[in-house]
XYZ file of C-alpha atoms in Angstrom:
560
model
C -0.185 0.084 -0.123
C 3.064 2.142 0.807
C 4.057 1.332 -2.936
C 0.609 2.177 -4.318
C 0.526 5.309 -1.985
C 3.744 6.275 -3.709
C 3.036 5.324 -6.706
C -0.163 7.513 -6.342
C 1.821 10.252 -5.141
C 3.979 10.084 -7.986
C 1.763 10.374 -10.715
C 0.836 14.232 -10.274
C 3.623 15.201 -10.257
C 4.878 12.743 -13.542
C 3.607 15.147 -16.261
C 5.779 18.138 -15.082
C 7.930 19.653 -18.116
C 11.163 19.443 -17.689
C 12.004 16.081 -16.098
C 9.581 13.729 -17.937
C 10.716 13.101 -22.036
C 10.738 16.218 -24.016
C 8.424 15.499 -27.274
C 8.009 17.573 -30.246
C 5.312 19.501 -28.658
C 7.100 19.923 -25.602
C 9.693 21.887 -26.931
C 7.471 24.086 -29.145
C 5.894 25.121 -25.603
C 9.036 25.377 -24.152
C 10.309 27.942 -27.137
C 7.187 29.861 -27.263
C 7.776 30.396 -23.625
C 11.133 31.254 -23.911
C 9.708 33.944 -27.006
C 7.142 35.083 -24.418
C 9.777 35.722 -21.795
C 11.311 38.837 -22.949
C 7.190 40.885 -22.372
C 7.263 39.056 -18.589
C 11.071 40.522 -18.116
C 9.893 43.868 -18.566
C 7.627 44.128 -15.474
C 10.968 44.598 -13.342
C 12.271 47.305 -15.275
C 9.941 50.059 -13.428
C 13.363 50.132 -11.461
C 15.020 51.317 -14.315
C 12.084 54.041 -15.099
C 14.314 56.855 -13.383
C 17.319 56.446 -15.594
C 15.434 56.490 -18.973
C 14.352 59.606 -19.047
C 17.894 61.001 -18.001
C 19.310 59.401 -20.975
C 16.541 61.111 -23.214
C 18.302 64.247 -24.374
C 14.946 66.926 -24.788
C 14.909 68.071 -28.550
C 13.133 71.419 -27.318
C 9.955 70.019 -28.738
C 7.298 69.793 -26.374
C 5.420 67.395 -28.420
C 7.922 65.290 -28.881
C 9.812 65.284 -25.505
C 6.437 64.638 -23.626
C 5.391 61.649 -25.605
C 8.550 60.274 -25.405
C 9.385 60.686 -21.433
C 5.695 59.699 -20.891
C 6.638 56.317 -23.069
C 9.673 55.826 -21.180
C 8.352 55.957 -17.780
C 5.546 53.543 -18.678
C 2.259 55.282 -20.071
C 0.313 53.914 -22.552
C -2.253 56.635 -22.483
C -1.172 60.607 -21.735
C -2.565 63.708 -22.377
C -1.479 65.260 -26.025
C -0.037 68.490 -27.147
C -2.162 70.378 -28.846
C -2.403 74.060 -30.301
C -5.084 76.106 -28.289
C -8.084 76.649 -30.338
C -9.007 80.230 -31.064
C -12.449 81.512 -31.237
C -13.269 82.475 -34.836
C -12.949 86.218 -35.830
C -16.758 86.184 -37.133
C -17.949 85.797 -33.587
C -15.972 89.142 -32.601
C -16.783 91.976 -34.673
C -21.093 93.063 -34.550
C -24.147 91.725 -33.652
C -25.088 91.389 -37.017
C -22.204 88.712 -37.511
C -22.770 87.155 -33.904
C -26.220 86.032 -34.995
C -24.842 83.694 -37.980
C -23.468 81.254 -35.511
C -26.647 80.540 -33.493
C -28.299 79.600 -36.639
C -25.801 77.409 -37.609
C -25.774 75.767 -33.905
C -29.340 75.031 -34.508
C -28.868 73.335 -37.881
C -26.010 71.319 -36.553
C -28.301 70.030 -33.314
C -30.570 69.255 -35.746
C -28.565 66.631 -37.525
C -26.805 65.652 -34.491
C -24.041 62.128 -35.790
C -22.120 60.120 -33.956
C -19.033 62.250 -35.213
C -20.499 65.491 -33.680
C -20.976 63.878 -30.350
C -17.235 62.647 -30.442
C -16.157 65.480 -31.186
C -17.533 66.890 -28.129
C -16.263 64.395 -25.813
C -12.779 65.112 -27.339
C -12.967 68.131 -25.933
C -12.700 66.908 -22.387
C -10.044 64.768 -22.920
C -6.763 65.360 -21.245
C -4.638 67.928 -23.448
C -1.568 70.482 -22.871
C -2.813 73.336 -24.992
C 0.012 75.354 -25.722
C -0.106 78.335 -27.725
C 2.918 79.225 -30.348
C 4.862 82.319 -31.705
C 3.375 83.215 -35.351
C 7.437 83.792 -36.117
C 9.081 80.457 -35.421
C 6.223 78.129 -33.797
C 8.307 77.872 -30.372
C 5.795 77.072 -27.096
C 4.911 80.773 -25.734
C 2.224 79.745 -22.937
C 0.901 76.155 -21.461
C -2.479 75.544 -20.713
C -3.555 72.389 -18.705
C -7.232 72.394 -17.424
C -9.441 69.451 -16.000
C -7.159 66.347 -15.231
C -4.954 65.937 -12.072
C -1.606 66.777 -12.593
C 0.539 64.117 -10.593
C 4.057 64.349 -9.596
C 5.459 62.158 -12.048
C 3.976 64.360 -14.652
C 5.605 67.259 -12.798
C 8.729 65.045 -12.934
C 8.278 65.040 -17.110
C 7.754 68.805 -16.932
C 11.074 69.753 -15.064
C 12.878 67.893 -18.295
C 10.807 68.805 -20.880
C 9.907 72.557 -19.888
C 13.414 74.142 -19.615
C 14.411 73.727 -23.491
C 11.753 75.911 -24.396
C 13.373 79.095 -24.532
C 10.485 81.156 -25.339
C 8.266 80.407 -22.679
C 6.148 82.732 -21.161
C 3.225 81.725 -19.102
C 2.038 78.589 -17.313
C -1.518 78.090 -16.668
C -3.200 75.398 -14.341
C -7.049 75.112 -14.102
C -8.503 72.473 -11.966
C -5.710 70.307 -12.006
C -5.815 68.749 -8.422
C -2.595 70.387 -7.130
C -1.677 69.607 -3.416
C 0.557 71.455 -1.125
C 3.529 68.575 -2.066
C 2.672 69.009 -5.989
C 2.584 72.910 -5.145
C 5.957 72.687 -3.532
C 7.337 70.347 -6.991
C 5.958 72.856 -9.042
C 7.688 75.798 -7.385
C 11.293 73.826 -7.275
C 10.704 73.470 -11.417
C 10.262 77.133 -11.800
C 13.760 78.330 -11.727
C 14.697 75.204 -14.020
C 12.707 77.199 -17.018
C 13.395 80.043 -19.382
C 14.237 83.528 -17.780
C 11.232 84.303 -20.269
C 8.621 82.523 -17.650
C 6.823 85.099 -16.327
C 3.282 84.173 -15.588
C 1.625 81.851 -13.716
C -1.774 80.950 -13.068
C -2.941 78.671 -10.369
C -6.883 78.687 -10.551
C -9.540 76.269 -9.082
C -6.686 74.261 -6.712
C -7.604 75.006 -3.309
C -4.964 73.819 -0.843
C -5.352 72.614 2.703
C -2.279 74.547 3.830
C -2.754 77.720 1.438
C 1.132 77.986 0.898
C 0.382 79.696 -2.486
C 2.611 82.577 -0.818
C 5.630 80.370 -1.617
C 4.898 81.518 -4.988
C 5.871 85.316 -4.185
C 9.405 84.420 -2.594
C 12.259 86.887 -2.627
C 13.613 85.020 -4.980
C 10.792 84.632 -7.320
C 10.495 85.942 -10.881
C 7.019 85.612 -11.461
C 5.164 89.068 -12.540
C 2.001 87.813 -12.839
C 0.360 85.328 -10.524
C -3.295 84.564 -10.728
C -5.076 82.490 -7.874
C -8.850 82.865 -8.674
C -11.490 80.529 -7.170
C -8.775 78.495 -4.551
C -11.289 79.309 -1.661
C -8.310 81.215 -0.410
C -9.530 82.858 3.235
C -8.432 85.140 5.828
C -5.488 82.631 6.710
C -4.076 82.298 2.908
C -4.837 86.218 2.647
C -2.179 86.799 5.909
C 0.614 84.712 4.135
C -0.086 86.545 0.612
C -0.110 90.094 2.493
C 3.469 89.188 4.334
C 4.797 88.125 1.268
C 3.721 91.255 -0.280
C 5.899 93.128 2.296
C 6.701 93.249 5.765
C 9.335 95.771 7.911
C 12.501 93.818 6.489
C 11.330 91.836 3.384
C 9.487 92.879 0.459
C 9.077 91.375 -3.054
C 10.156 93.680 -5.992
C 9.046 91.345 -8.813
C 4.979 91.001 -8.818
C 3.771 93.045 -11.063
C -0.334 91.641 -10.966
C -1.870 89.575 -8.526
C -5.662 87.991 -8.923
C -7.045 87.066 -5.894
C -10.869 87.131 -7.348
C -13.725 84.247 -6.361
C -12.432 83.781 -2.975
C -13.150 83.905 0.483
C -11.017 86.851 1.861
C -13.172 89.295 4.276
C -12.067 92.261 6.601
C -9.543 90.892 8.200
C -7.561 89.349 5.326
C -8.434 92.721 3.404
C -6.486 93.974 6.591
C -3.431 91.908 6.085
C -3.433 92.577 1.926
C -3.765 96.617 2.579
C -0.137 95.903 5.430
C 1.022 94.174 2.647
C 0.671 97.429 0.239
C 2.433 99.548 2.758
C 5.991 99.339 1.686
C 5.689 97.322 -1.574
C 6.396 99.266 -4.676
C 6.196 97.055 -7.264
C 2.599 95.528 -7.380
C 0.672 97.790 -10.047
C -2.771 95.491 -10.159
C -4.656 94.141 -7.851
C -8.237 92.006 -8.047
C -10.075 91.211 -5.117
C -13.361 90.590 -6.780
C -16.020 88.524 -5.478
C -14.808 88.426 -2.102
C -16.879 89.005 0.943
C -14.872 92.033 2.343
C -17.251 94.960 3.965
C -16.481 98.179 4.872
C -13.955 97.760 7.153
C -11.638 95.778 5.066
C -12.377 98.702 2.401
C -11.423 101.614 4.614
C -7.788 99.097 5.649
C -7.435 99.288 1.882
C -8.507 102.778 1.316
C -5.822 104.039 4.113
C -2.994 102.764 2.648
C -3.294 104.600 -0.623
C -3.164 108.059 1.314
C -0.858 109.393 3.857
C -0.860 107.037 6.698
C 0.479 107.083 9.212
C 4.117 105.294 10.384
C 3.724 102.942 13.384
C 6.522 103.369 16.091
C 8.303 100.532 14.722
C 8.645 101.696 11.226
C 9.909 104.847 12.461
C 12.291 103.467 14.238
C 13.622 101.485 11.240
C 13.377 104.306 9.322
C 15.797 106.876 11.642
C 17.963 103.422 11.376
C 18.169 103.182 7.738
C 18.315 107.055 7.568
C 21.519 106.829 9.733
C 23.076 103.942 8.230
C 22.762 105.059 4.292
C 24.462 108.554 5.724
C 27.089 106.660 6.670
C 27.692 104.303 4.164
C 27.702 107.169 1.504
C 30.186 109.191 3.870
C 32.855 106.516 3.843
C 32.031 105.258 -0.154
C 32.516 109.054 -0.977
C 36.224 109.295 -2.060
C 37.633 112.735 -0.901
C 37.809 115.267 -3.423
C 41.519 116.949 -1.732
C 44.307 114.400 -0.396
C 45.758 117.190 1.577
C 42.810 117.231 4.184
C 39.087 118.396 4.366
C 38.335 122.101 4.209
C 35.862 123.479 6.529
C 33.097 123.196 4.426
C 34.134 119.374 3.459
C 33.854 119.018 7.396
C 30.396 120.905 7.803
C 29.065 118.770 5.121
C 30.233 115.345 6.235
C 29.047 116.117 10.083
C 25.683 117.300 8.360
C 24.915 113.680 6.969
C 24.727 112.229 10.229
C 22.911 115.441 11.994
C 20.532 115.514 9.723
C 19.041 112.243 8.961
C 17.891 112.823 12.809
C 17.213 116.307 12.642
C 14.829 115.997 9.781
C 13.123 113.453 11.782
C 12.973 115.236 14.830
C 10.281 118.412 14.087
C 11.769 120.527 16.743
C 15.111 120.605 14.678
C 13.554 121.059 11.306
C 13.740 124.676 10.569
C 17.790 124.894 11.955
C 18.454 121.850 9.656
C 16.707 123.930 6.482
C 18.657 126.989 7.325
C 22.147 125.357 7.482
C 20.963 123.655 3.974
C 20.572 126.788 2.711
C 23.686 127.861 3.642
C 25.729 124.918 2.309
C 23.805 125.149 -1.495
C 24.886 128.941 -1.465
C 28.839 128.052 -0.685
C 28.623 125.179 -2.851
C 26.310 125.371 -5.923
C 27.878 128.185 -8.038
C 25.150 127.074 -11.072
C 22.235 128.179 -8.460
C 19.751 128.375 -11.017
C 20.186 125.125 -12.493
C 19.625 123.527 -8.976
C 16.539 125.936 -8.001
C 14.802 124.448 -11.313
C 15.465 120.986 -10.079
C 14.251 121.530 -6.797
C 11.064 123.003 -8.730
C 10.408 119.692 -10.306
C 11.200 117.325 -7.688
C 9.286 118.851 -4.962
C 5.996 116.653 -4.321
C 7.204 114.134 -6.579
C 6.796 110.436 -6.621
C 9.482 107.899 -5.262
C 9.407 105.840 -8.439
C 10.400 108.989 -10.288
C 14.066 108.875 -8.725
C 16.097 110.544 -5.821
C 18.075 112.819 -7.805
C 15.204 115.454 -7.885
C 14.158 114.833 -4.385
C 17.375 115.505 -2.712
C 17.488 118.741 -4.746
C 14.287 119.032 -2.733
C 15.864 118.422 0.579
C 18.177 121.431 0.271
C 15.326 123.905 -0.108
C 13.596 121.307 3.043
C 9.771 122.372 3.077
C 8.896 120.886 5.664
C 9.246 117.143 4.150
C 11.989 114.215 5.219
C 13.624 113.264 2.026
C 16.981 111.293 1.802
C 20.283 112.684 2.705
C 22.643 110.488 2.216
C 23.514 110.937 -1.351
C 24.194 114.748 -0.668
C 28.103 113.712 -0.190
C 28.575 112.267 -3.915
C 26.508 114.896 -5.211
C 28.728 117.824 -3.985
C 31.973 115.876 -4.837
C 30.824 115.828 -8.367
C 29.711 119.418 -8.397
C 32.964 120.336 -6.927
C 35.134 118.757 -9.458
C 34.659 121.297 -11.804
C 33.847 120.734 -15.653
C 29.799 120.111 -16.405
C 31.341 116.930 -18.106
C 31.780 115.461 -15.050
C 28.965 116.510 -13.486
C 26.855 115.152 -15.967
C 28.578 111.752 -16.263
C 28.548 111.549 -12.177
C 24.508 112.427 -12.965
C 24.315 109.524 -15.446
C 26.004 106.838 -13.341
C 24.004 108.002 -10.068
C 20.665 107.349 -12.256
C 21.630 104.255 -13.868
C 22.399 102.831 -10.015
C 18.627 104.019 -8.798
C 16.925 102.324 -11.535
C 18.369 98.855 -10.558
C 18.311 99.727 -7.068
C 14.830 100.081 -5.097
C 14.709 102.540 -2.596
C 13.401 101.408 0.390
C 9.468 103.077 1.100
C 10.265 103.893 4.313
C 13.191 106.259 2.828
C 10.272 108.133 0.677
C 9.383 112.200 1.678
C 7.088 112.314 4.602
C 4.993 114.628 6.340
C 5.045 115.630 10.449
C 1.512 116.200 11.807
C 1.015 116.841 15.562
C 4.212 115.218 16.274
C 3.273 111.825 13.734
C 5.263 110.707 11.102
C 3.159 110.428 7.466
C 4.483 108.042 4.559
C 2.596 109.734 1.469
C 0.795 106.404 0.666
C 0.906 103.836 -2.390
C 1.131 105.278 -5.372
C 2.162 102.694 -7.402
C -0.764 100.907 -7.689
C -2.683 101.508 -10.892
C -5.562 99.294 -10.735
C -7.691 97.712 -7.606
C -10.482 95.705 -8.598
C -12.900 95.715 -5.543
C -16.411 94.165 -7.961
C -18.942 92.360 -6.052
C -18.258 92.741 -2.559
C -19.993 94.341 0.447
C -19.034 97.663 1.019
C -21.571 100.226 2.006
C -21.724 103.620 1.193
C -19.200 104.262 4.229
C -16.504 102.336 2.435
C -17.177 104.355 -0.640
C -16.660 107.539 1.267
C -13.036 106.273 1.727
C -12.260 105.723 -1.667
C -13.790 108.684 -2.763
C -11.443 110.678 -0.338
C -8.642 108.733 -2.073
C -9.475 109.630 -5.339
C -9.854 112.941 -4.117
C -5.994 113.232 -2.971
C -4.349 111.898 -5.723
C -6.196 113.609 -8.300
C -5.182 116.472 -6.563
C -1.207 115.366 -5.986
C -1.443 114.020 -9.790
C -2.082 117.698 -10.831
C 0.305 119.738 -8.089
C 3.033 117.083 -9.628
C 2.074 117.238 -12.857
C 5.210 118.952 -13.693
C 7.310 116.585 -12.218
C 5.974 113.299 -13.197
C 5.872 112.061 -16.263
C 2.031 111.151 -15.488
C -0.612 110.355 -13.082
C 0.293 108.720 -10.072
C -2.102 106.704 -8.325
C -5.396 104.462 -9.297
C -6.050 104.851 -12.538
C -8.826 102.295 -12.609
C -10.420 101.586 -9.555
C -14.255 99.365 -9.785
C -16.290 99.219 -6.578
C -19.483 98.058 -8.834
C -22.309 95.720 -7.618
C -21.511 96.541 -3.919
C -24.443 96.898 -0.978
C -24.896 101.046 -2.351
C -26.822 102.250 -4.890
C -25.031 103.066 -8.265
C -26.885 106.502 -8.199
C -25.379 107.202 -5.137
C -24.032 110.868 -5.138
C -20.849 110.070 -3.647
C -20.283 107.005 -6.287
C -21.128 109.253 -9.244
C -18.722 111.891 -8.147
C -16.033 109.274 -7.768
C -16.560 107.511 -11.122
C -16.531 111.454 -12.774
C -12.968 111.840 -10.838
C -11.677 108.534 -12.136
C -13.026 108.997 -15.847
C -10.035 111.582 -17.108
C -7.438 109.569 -15.220
C -8.652 106.153 -16.905
C -6.186 105.483 -19.802
C -9.106 103.004 -21.614
C -11.721 105.861 -21.478
C -9.232 108.463 -22.763
C -8.647 105.931 -25.580
C -11.977 105.954 -26.545
C -12.711 108.995 -26.513
C -9.652 109.775 -29.048
C -11.492 107.043 -31.270
C -15.034 108.582 -31.106
C -13.379 111.886 -31.450
C -11.206 110.743 -34.977
C -14.345 109.002 -36.353
C -16.665 112.091 -35.505
C -13.962 114.456 -37.548
C -13.652 111.552 -40.155
C -17.331 111.808 -40.719
């Protein structure tokens, strides 16, 4: 029985291939199995996947590079790179033309076919849409919408985006970003071409609201859109701090779109705090948020003279003293044989005037000293007076040379005294030629180095120091918030002040300063409100778009 049991136990193992005798059919199966082995062996090749993309050298063609890198990473179905569709020009010109597509649509809907249904579904398939330069067909903008961009896809982008030498913008709309993938995306931005200036991340709410990392001090992004991201007051606080703090300031961001979020009064206050010392942001949209009067008044406050806090006054004093010392050490001596009496007075003045200009009690005495030195050192007094007139009341962005001349008249405003030594020595050297060269070099330095806003001209009132307000912001959109006539009155005061300031400084500035476009429509006040109508009338001559339309209408009227 044991033998039978052994025989019975051995019988199931008998047919095993490789142990029994090999027949023709078995060897054919073995050969077929051997031929089928390579596809099976490809499975562990996943371990080598990271090496393959590194071996591939991108050609600069996004369509080719993206497809090749996806294939090497094992993607069988991946988004295609297609040209971004443009609306047909027939839709744009007039109402008579715009009626034609409606008739066409009705005719097409009546003869709906399988092909037309499929074409509609193709629109929703994941794609990478690109806009191309008309000349050389290089990729200018990238649009990705409606499909989840994972970290592996971002890794592919990190390889195929840097060769795109003309890439200017990346737009992500509802791509399921997380705080982790956002960090990966931010890390790949420095690898891209220096032409990349615009990033749009819309419809990508993040739990940690870490969008402010896109506005770091080393960021080169000039245009940032964060619409529809559920940003609340906490996210607005982080963004406001990224715009500026007492010691840090973003100097590259030109436009910021925060529309369609959940920002309230507290968040608007944080954004306003960021605008106190930011002098690069020109365009800001807070449309479709939850801002009420308190937040509106905070925003209006920084667009007109506002009081510096004690901390800001202390920092301003430190900057004035530090700058004065640096200029004194950096300025070469005009004579190797020793300092003259006037030289010693001037060097002493650099240290004294910095504090005296802040101290209201010593202001008149400093002005007299400055006037005395001007008479001694400036032989060409008429030229200086002209510069002083053009420099008074000037926007801080227009340069500091004229502001320094205005300081010599000291009309009750604090200006930057630290560059006087270099001007004085430049004028002492004698020839007009050398003087003009020195002034040009100073202008070049000022064009590349942004002056700290705390060093801008200030006003003294009742022992308090007032900065003249942010006049760099040109466009502010507060459409569809919850602002009443209380907040409206605050902005009316802003428009009045800026219009008056613009007229007073028209001779010095190249154009108007302050808001050129302000929208408070669809808020909690009547469009027929007298204050609202007055504000619109004041803004109308400042709006460049309305000016252009008015000129076109005049040109057409004169032509007819």
